[in-house]
Structure formats: structure tokens, C-alpha cells
PDB file of C-alpha atoms in Angstrom:
ATOM      1  CA  MET A 176     -26.816  15.996   9.661  1.00  0.00           C
ATOM      2  CA  ASP A 177     -25.936  14.187   6.432  1.00  0.00           C
ATOM      3  CA  ALA A 178     -24.760  10.585   6.681  1.00  0.00           C
ATOM      4  CA  THR A 179     -21.032  10.016   6.383  1.00  0.00           C
ATOM      5  CA  LEU A 180     -19.509   8.148   3.450  1.00  0.00           C
ATOM      6  CA  ARG A 181     -18.604   4.507   4.089  1.00  0.00           C
ATOM      7  CA  THR A 182     -14.951   4.398   3.101  1.00  0.00           C
ATOM      8  CA  VAL A 183     -12.676   1.492   2.206  1.00  0.00           C
ATOM      9  CA  VAL A 184      -8.932   2.100   1.817  1.00  0.00           C
ATOM     10  CA  TYR A 185      -7.111   0.100  -0.866  1.00  0.00           C
ATOM     11  CA  VAL A 186      -3.341   0.055  -0.349  1.00  0.00           C
ATOM     12  CA  ASP A 187      -0.762  -0.944  -2.949  1.00  0.00           C
ATOM     13  CA  GLY A 188       1.773  -2.282  -0.462  1.00  0.00           C
ATOM     14  CA  PHE A 189       4.757  -2.110  -2.811  1.00  0.00           C
ATOM     15  CA  ASN A 190       4.014   1.551  -3.668  1.00  0.00           C
ATOM     16  CA  PHE A 191       3.297   2.422  -0.047  1.00  0.00           C
ATOM     17  CA  TYR A 192       6.460   0.890   1.391  1.00  0.00           C
ATOM     18  CA  TYR A 193       8.940   2.091  -1.225  1.00  0.00           C
ATOM     19  CA  GLY A 194       7.271   5.462  -1.772  1.00  0.00           C
ATOM     20  CA  GLN A 195       6.479   6.360   1.828  1.00  0.00           C
ATOM     21  CA  LEU A 196       8.204   4.197   4.437  1.00  0.00           C
ATOM     22  CA  LYS A 197      11.534   2.774   3.303  1.00  0.00           C
ATOM     23  CA  GLY A 198      14.494   4.489   4.905  1.00  0.00           C
ATOM     24  CA  THR A 199      12.346   6.346   7.445  1.00  0.00           C
ATOM     25  CA  PRO A 200      12.011   5.772  11.216  1.00  0.00           C
ATOM     26  CA  TRP A 201       8.224   5.432  10.811  1.00  0.00           C
ATOM     27  CA  ARG A 202       7.925   1.929   9.320  1.00  0.00           C
ATOM     28  CA  TRP A 203       6.166   0.529  12.419  1.00  0.00           C
ATOM     29  CA  VAL A 204       3.035   2.458  11.458  1.00  0.00           C
ATOM     30  CA  SER A 205      -0.563   1.488  12.139  1.00  0.00           C
ATOM     31  CA  LEU A 206      -2.601   1.509   8.944  1.00  0.00           C
ATOM     32  CA  VAL A 207      -5.920   2.059  10.699  1.00  0.00           C
ATOM     33  CA  ASN A 208      -4.522   4.919  12.792  1.00  0.00           C
ATOM     34  CA  LEU A 209      -2.864   6.534   9.783  1.00  0.00           C
ATOM     35  CA  PHE A 210      -5.844   6.496   7.455  1.00  0.00           C
ATOM     36  CA  SER A 211      -8.221   7.534  10.223  1.00  0.00           C
ATOM     37  CA  ARG A 212      -6.073  10.665  10.528  1.00  0.00           C
ATOM     38  CA  LEU A 213      -6.211  11.332   6.781  1.00  0.00           C
ATOM     39  CA  LEU A 214     -10.018  11.244   6.656  1.00  0.00           C
ATOM     40  CA  ASP A 215     -12.209  13.909   8.210  1.00  0.00           C
ATOM     41  CA  THR A 216     -15.632  13.439   9.784  1.00  0.00           C
ATOM     42  CA  ARG A 217     -17.356  13.183   6.392  1.00  0.00           C
ATOM     43  CA  TYR A 218     -15.900   9.699   6.007  1.00  0.00           C
ATOM     44  CA  THR A 219     -16.417   6.543   8.086  1.00  0.00           C
ATOM     45  CA  LEU A 220     -13.599   4.015   7.716  1.00  0.00           C
ATOM     46  CA  VAL A 221     -15.170   0.570   7.252  1.00  0.00           C
ATOM     47  CA  GLY A 222     -12.307  -1.417   5.701  1.00  0.00           C
ATOM     48  CA  ILE A 223      -8.605  -1.491   4.822  1.00  0.00           C
ATOM     49  CA  GLU A 224      -7.532  -3.811   2.019  1.00  0.00           C
ATOM     50  CA  TYR A 225      -3.735  -4.191   1.838  1.00  0.00           C
ATOM     51  CA  PHE A 226      -2.154  -5.811  -1.222  1.00  0.00           C
ATOM     52  CA  THR A 227       1.386  -7.123  -1.035  1.00  0.00           C
ATOM     53  CA  ALA A 228       3.580 -10.193  -1.496  1.00  0.00           C
ATOM     54  CA  ARG A 229       5.710 -12.105   0.977  1.00  0.00           C
ATOM     55  CA  VAL A 230       9.287 -10.885   0.664  1.00  0.00           C
ATOM     56  CA  GLN A 231      12.131 -13.363   0.421  1.00  0.00           C
ATOM     57  CA  ALA A 232      15.157 -13.496   2.672  1.00  0.00           C
ATOM     58  CA  THR A 233      18.448 -12.752   0.920  1.00  0.00           C
ATOM     59  CA  SER A 234      22.074 -12.956   2.009  1.00  0.00           C
ATOM     60  CA  ARG A 235      22.143  -9.163   2.323  1.00  0.00           C
ATOM     61  CA  ASN A 236      18.804  -8.977   4.144  1.00  0.00           C
ATOM     62  CA  PRO A 237      18.221 -12.309   5.910  1.00  0.00           C
ATOM     63  CA  ASP A 238      15.514 -11.037   8.293  1.00  0.00           C
ATOM     64  CA  ALA A 239      13.369  -9.081   5.811  1.00  0.00           C
ATOM     65  CA  HIS A 240      10.613 -11.692   5.746  1.00  0.00           C
ATOM     66  CA  MET A 241      10.358 -11.772   9.558  1.00  0.00           C
ATOM     67  CA  ARG A 242      10.112  -7.985   9.807  1.00  0.00           C
ATOM     68  CA  GLN A 243       7.369  -7.958   7.187  1.00  0.00           C
ATOM     69  CA  PHE A 244       5.534 -10.810   8.937  1.00  0.00           C
ATOM     70  CA  SER A 245       5.608  -8.985  12.284  1.00  0.00           C
ATOM     71  CA  TRP A 246       4.292  -5.751  10.780  1.00  0.00           C
ATOM     72  CA  LEU A 247       1.479  -7.406   8.830  1.00  0.00           C
ATOM     73  CA  GLU A 248       0.404  -9.526  11.785  1.00  0.00           C
ATOM     74  CA  ALA A 249       0.413  -6.411  13.965  1.00  0.00           C
ATOM     75  CA  GLN A 250      -2.057  -4.754  11.566  1.00  0.00           C
ATOM     76  CA  LEU A 251      -4.425  -7.715  11.822  1.00  0.00           C
ATOM     77  CA  ALA A 252      -4.089  -7.909  15.604  1.00  0.00           C
ATOM     78  CA  GLN A 253      -4.853  -4.224  16.022  1.00  0.00           C
ATOM     79  CA  SER A 254      -7.683  -3.796  13.540  1.00  0.00           C
ATOM     80  CA  PRO A 255     -10.578  -6.143  12.699  1.00  0.00           C
ATOM     81  CA  ILE A 256     -11.368  -4.129   9.554  1.00  0.00           C
ATOM     82  CA  THR A 257      -7.943  -4.785   7.988  1.00  0.00           C
ATOM     83  CA  ARG A 258      -7.355  -7.603   5.491  1.00  0.00           C
ATOM     84  CA  ILE A 259      -4.117  -8.659   3.767  1.00  0.00           C
ATOM     85  CA  HIS A 260      -4.136  -9.935   0.161  1.00  0.00           C
ATOM     86  CA  TYR A 261      -1.050 -11.730  -1.141  1.00  0.00           C
ATOM     87  CA  GLY A 262       0.396 -11.836  -4.616  1.00  0.00           C
ATOM     88  CA  HIS A 263       3.917 -13.186  -4.984  1.00  0.00           C
ATOM     89  CA  PHE A 264       7.494 -12.091  -5.637  1.00  0.00           C
ATOM     90  CA  LEU A 265       9.634 -13.526  -8.412  1.00  0.00           C
ATOM     91  CA  ARG A 266      13.399 -13.206  -8.096  1.00  0.00           C
ATOM     92  CA  HIS A 267      15.577 -14.371 -10.954  1.00  0.00           C
ATOM     93  CA  LYS A 268      18.786 -13.583 -12.764  1.00  0.00           C
ATOM     94  CA  ILE A 269      18.651 -11.647 -16.034  1.00  0.00           C
ATOM     95  CA  ARG A 270      21.281 -10.158 -18.298  1.00  0.00           C
ATOM     96  CA  MET A 271      21.023  -6.416 -18.951  1.00  0.00           C
ATOM     97  CA  GLU A 272      22.921  -3.857 -20.963  1.00  0.00           C
ATOM     98  CA  SER A 273      25.674  -2.127 -18.992  1.00  0.00           C
ATOM     99  CA  ALA A 274      25.507   1.659 -18.638  1.00  0.00           C
ATOM    100  CA  ASN A 275      29.321   1.766 -18.353  1.00  0.00           C
ATOM    101  CA  PRO A 276      30.852  -0.886 -20.621  1.00  0.00           C
ATOM    102  CA  PRO A 277      32.958  -2.932 -20.743  1.00  0.00           C
ATOM    103  CA  PRO A 278      31.597  -5.494 -20.300  1.00  0.00           C
ATOM    104  CA  PRO A 279      28.650  -4.788 -22.631  1.00  0.00           C
ATOM    105  CA  THR A 280      26.182  -6.669 -20.400  1.00  0.00           C
ATOM    106  CA  LEU A 281      25.866  -7.565 -16.728  1.00  0.00           C
ATOM    107  CA  GLU A 282      24.032 -10.339 -14.932  1.00  0.00           C
ATOM    108  CA  VAL A 283      21.739  -8.941 -12.223  1.00  0.00           C
ATOM    109  CA  TRP A 284      19.015 -10.094  -9.874  1.00  0.00           C
ATOM    110  CA  LYS A 285      15.567  -8.858 -10.842  1.00  0.00           C
ATOM    111  CA  THR A 286      12.767  -8.870  -8.270  1.00  0.00           C
ATOM    112  CA  GLU A 287       9.191  -8.473  -9.475  1.00  0.00           C
ATOM    113  CA  GLU A 288       5.914  -8.370  -7.603  1.00  0.00           C
ATOM    114  CA  LYS A 289       3.192 -10.288  -9.406  1.00  0.00           C
ATOM    115  CA  GLY A 290      -0.548 -10.292  -8.884  1.00  0.00           C
ATOM    116  CA  SER A 291      -1.062  -7.433  -6.437  1.00  0.00           C
ATOM    117  CA  ASP A 292      -2.102  -4.811  -8.999  1.00  0.00           C
ATOM    118  CA  VAL A 293      -4.620  -7.160 -10.625  1.00  0.00           C
ATOM    119  CA  ASN A 294      -5.958  -8.284  -7.245  1.00  0.00           C
ATOM    120  CA  MET A 295      -6.355  -4.682  -6.115  1.00  0.00           C
ATOM    121  CA  ALA A 296      -8.176  -3.575  -9.273  1.00  0.00           C
ATOM    122  CA  LEU A 297     -10.576  -6.519  -9.062  1.00  0.00           C
ATOM    123  CA  GLN A 298     -11.256  -5.925  -5.371  1.00  0.00           C
ATOM    124  CA  ILE A 299     -12.063  -2.248  -5.950  1.00  0.00           C
ATOM    125  CA  LEU A 300     -14.485  -3.193  -8.733  1.00  0.00           C
ATOM    126  CA  ASN A 301     -16.092  -6.108  -6.916  1.00  0.00           C
ATOM    127  CA  ASP A 302     -16.638  -4.058  -3.760  1.00  0.00           C
ATOM    128  CA  ALA A 303     -18.317  -1.347  -5.857  1.00  0.00           C
ATOM    129  CA  TRP A 304     -20.699  -3.912  -7.372  1.00  0.00           C
ATOM    130  CA  LEU A 305     -21.431  -5.233  -3.872  1.00  0.00           C
ATOM    131  CA  ASP A 306     -22.039  -1.644  -2.688  1.00  0.00           C
ATOM    132  CA  ARG A 307     -19.556  -2.142   0.117  1.00  0.00           C
ATOM    133  CA  TYR A 308     -18.430   1.497   0.073  1.00  0.00           C
ATOM    134  CA  ASP A 309     -19.483   5.003  -0.883  1.00  0.00           C
ATOM    135  CA  CYS A 310     -15.868   6.151  -1.134  1.00  0.00           C
ATOM    136  CA  ALA A 311     -12.738   4.269  -2.180  1.00  0.00           C
ATOM    137  CA  LEU A 312      -9.462   5.764  -0.947  1.00  0.00           C
ATOM    138  CA  VAL A 313      -6.786   4.402  -3.295  1.00  0.00           C
ATOM    139  CA  VAL A 314      -3.192   4.440  -2.024  1.00  0.00           C
ATOM    140  CA  SER A 315      -1.093   3.909  -5.127  1.00  0.00           C
ATOM    141  CA  ASN A 316       0.521   5.650  -8.054  1.00  0.00           C
ATOM    142  CA  ASP A 317       0.112   2.722 -10.458  1.00  0.00           C
ATOM    143  CA  SER A 318      -1.609   3.872 -13.660  1.00  0.00           C
ATOM    144  CA  ASP A 319      -2.662   0.256 -14.328  1.00  0.00           C
ATOM    145  CA  LEU A 320      -5.540   0.910 -11.903  1.00  0.00           C
ATOM    146  CA  ALA A 321      -7.036   3.563 -14.172  1.00  0.00           C
ATOM    147  CA  THR A 322      -9.554   1.321 -15.956  1.00  0.00           C
ATOM    148  CA  ALA A 323     -10.906   0.006 -12.650  1.00  0.00           C
ATOM    149  CA  LEU A 324     -11.326   3.538 -11.295  1.00  0.00           C
ATOM    150  CA  ALA A 325     -13.008   4.671 -14.515  1.00  0.00           C
ATOM    151  CA  LEU A 326     -15.576   1.860 -14.216  1.00  0.00           C
ATOM    152  CA  VAL A 327     -16.197   2.651 -10.547  1.00  0.00           C
ATOM    153  CA  LYS A 328     -16.972   6.263 -11.493  1.00  0.00           C
ATOM    154  CA  GLN A 329     -18.948   5.593 -14.670  1.00  0.00           C
ATOM    155  CA  GLN A 330     -21.004   2.589 -13.588  1.00  0.00           C
ATOM    156  CA  HIS A 331     -21.390   3.159  -9.854  1.00  0.00           C
ATOM    157  CA  GLY A 332     -20.883   6.882  -9.246  1.00  0.00           C
ATOM    158  CA  LYS A 333     -18.656   6.244  -6.249  1.00  0.00           C
ATOM    159  CA  THR A 334     -16.432   8.883  -4.648  1.00  0.00           C
ATOM    160  CA  ILE A 335     -12.721   8.225  -5.200  1.00  0.00           C
ATOM    161  CA  GLY A 336      -9.899   9.599  -3.092  1.00  0.00           C
ATOM    162  CA  LEU A 337      -6.269   9.254  -4.118  1.00  0.00           C
ATOM    163  CA  VAL A 338      -3.111   9.078  -2.029  1.00  0.00           C
ATOM    164  CA  THR A 339       0.233   9.085  -3.828  1.00  0.00           C
ATOM    165  CA  PRO A 340       2.880   7.526  -1.554  1.00  0.00           C
ATOM    166  CA  GLY A 341       5.759   9.986  -1.285  1.00  0.00           C
ATOM    167  CA  ALA A 342       3.802  13.023  -2.520  1.00  0.00           C
ATOM    168  CA  PRO A 343       4.459  15.876  -3.022  1.00  0.00           C
ATOM    169  CA  ARG A 344       8.027  14.722  -3.772  1.00  0.00           C
ATOM    170  CA  ARG A 345       6.566  12.062  -6.075  1.00  0.00           C
ATOM    171  CA  LYS A 346       4.236  13.400  -8.740  1.00  0.00           C
ATOM    172  CA  THR A 347       0.736  11.957  -8.859  1.00  0.00           C
ATOM    173  CA  SER A 348      -0.122   9.983 -11.986  1.00  0.00           C
ATOM    174  CA  MET A 349      -2.266  12.208 -14.197  1.00  0.00           C
ATOM    175  CA  VAL A 350      -3.990   9.086 -15.528  1.00  0.00           C
ATOM    176  CA  LEU A 351      -5.252   8.277 -12.019  1.00  0.00           C
ATOM    177  CA  ARG A 352      -5.844  11.875 -10.991  1.00  0.00           C
ATOM    178  CA  GLN A 353      -8.562  12.398 -13.611  1.00  0.00           C
ATOM    179  CA  TYR A 354     -10.826   9.997 -11.692  1.00  0.00           C
ATOM    180  CA  ALA A 355     -10.138  11.383  -8.201  1.00  0.00           C
ATOM    181  CA  ASP A 356     -12.671  13.517  -6.336  1.00  0.00           C
ATOM    182  CA  PHE A 357     -10.032  14.477  -3.774  1.00  0.00           C
ATOM    183  CA  LEU A 358      -6.351  13.991  -2.974  1.00  0.00           C
ATOM    184  CA  ARG A 359      -4.626  13.387   0.360  1.00  0.00           C
ATOM    185  CA  ILE A 360      -0.945  13.656   1.278  1.00  0.00           C
ATOM    186  CA  ILE A 361       0.671  11.514   3.983  1.00  0.00           C
ATOM    187  CA  ARG A 362       2.853  13.881   5.964  1.00  0.00           C
ATOM    188  CA  GLN A 363       5.692  12.879   8.278  1.00  0.00           C
ATOM    189  CA  SER A 364       3.755  14.162  11.287  1.00  0.00           C
ATOM    190  CA  ALA A 365       0.867  11.787  10.495  1.00  0.00           C
ATOM    191  CA  LEU A 366       3.250   8.815  10.253  1.00  0.00           C
ATOM    192  CA  GLN A 367       4.903   9.801  13.516  1.00  0.00           C
ATOM    193  CA  GLN A 368       1.576  10.112  15.354  1.00  0.00           C
ATOM    194  CA  ALA A 369       0.190   6.830  13.947  1.00  0.00           C
ATOM    195  CA  GLN A 370       2.912   4.487  15.211  1.00  0.00           C
ATOM    196  CA  LEU A 371       2.047   1.120  16.721  1.00  0.00           C
ATOM    197  CA  PRO A 372       3.109   0.382  20.307  1.00  0.00           C
ATOM    198  CA  ASP A 373       6.544  -1.259  20.461  1.00  0.00           C
ATOM    199  CA  ARG A 374       4.838  -4.431  21.706  1.00  0.00           C
ATOM    200  CA  ILE A 375       1.372  -5.400  20.541  1.00  0.00           C
ATOM    201  CA  PRO A 376      -0.750  -6.251  23.606  1.00  0.00           C
ATOM    202  CA  GLY A 377      -1.968  -9.837  23.799  1.00  0.00           C
ATOM    203  CA  THR A 378       0.518 -11.086  21.207  1.00  0.00           C
ATOM    204  CA  GLY A 379       4.203 -11.951  20.912  1.00  0.00           C
ATOM    205  CA  LEU A 380       4.640  -9.278  18.237  1.00  0.00           C
ATOM    206  CA  HIS A 381       7.065  -6.410  18.700  1.00  0.00           C
ATOM    207  CA  LYS A 382       8.744  -3.678  16.704  1.00  0.00           C
ATOM    208  CA  PRO A 383      11.700  -5.137  14.762  1.00  0.00           C
ATOM    209  CA  ALA A 384      15.194  -4.061  15.754  1.00  0.00           C
ATOM    210  CA  GLY A 385      16.369  -1.169  13.592  1.00  0.00           C
ATOM    211  CA  TRP A 386      12.866   0.099  12.892  1.00  0.00           C
TER     212      TRP A 386
END
């Protein structure tokens, strides 16, 4: 029997949450359980690298940071192969053109995630150079990752899988797709079956109210 492919999953947390989880009853999902379900017996899951930023509490959503903290800590408590990498959020006021003037411009809050895409691209490349994986499963639809994936294919000959959060409703980036050996879709049934227990054994962590 041929050896299985050592597989590391690289998750763009911003893409994953807003494309796949937000507004659903499946937010309390286990990453290791979910991606184990997406991969068949040809692949051995050896790592999950999750890239995100710590969200900020707002007047409209004062508990957002605590819900995120509980979920991320639950991933680490459940799975020794999961690591969290933090960029940062910037939230500031900007003035933008109004779609329905008057007035001609409006002041709005703009929230931006900084650092995660760069960190993810560098991690994918560095792990290829270290020969940490045979297959990289990339969970993102960010075309900024294309150069990293091209180098992984051209210089290291690694297998690349691609998961577009929200597919097939969301279209997969054609720029990324050209480097993918295979595609996977996260279906609602997989999210439902991969839920964490309401309380994480051995910890004080529990599913947030409303999730």
C-alpha cells in the first residue's frame, strides 16, 4: 500500500468565518474534526495552521472578543496539531463617497485585518522548504496567496488542495485554482457533524450563548 500524503491545513480565518460560518448555527465547529472529514485515506493530517486577528469589542458587539477567545482556545485544547497565528485588526474612521447623496460623503468605521495573508503565505512557503508536508490544503479565496502557491508547485512539487469558504455559492478564485491539484467543498452536513462538545472537558471553556 502506498504511503499517505502528510497534509497541513492552512486556514485564512477571516475568509473562513465570513465565508462559511457567520450567521449559521455551526460556528462552534472543531477544525480538526472538520478537515479530517474533508480528507480521505490518501491524506494524513499532521497540522492545522489558523491565521486570524483578535477582534475588538464594540458597542454593538461587546462580547465578540470573548466568543472568539473561547473558540480559539477550544481548538488548542482539543487538538495538539493546531496552531493559531495572529495578525491584527485596525479600526478607524474614514470618509467615503455616499451612494445616495446628499450628503456627498459619509463618515464610517473601517475595519481591516492586517498581517494574516502575509503570515499565511510565508508559513506555506517555509513549511515547503522544511519538507513539513506533502500536501498543503489551503482554506482561502484570497488571490494574494497565488505567488506562494506557484513557488510551492514549481520549486517543491507539492500537492495543493483548495477549499473556498462558502463554495459553491462563492466562486473559487481562478488565480488560485490554476495551482490546485484538487478542490474540496465544506458542506453543511460536515459542519454539523464536526461540532465541538458544548463544554470542553478539562477546561472552563464552553459554547458561547447564541452560538
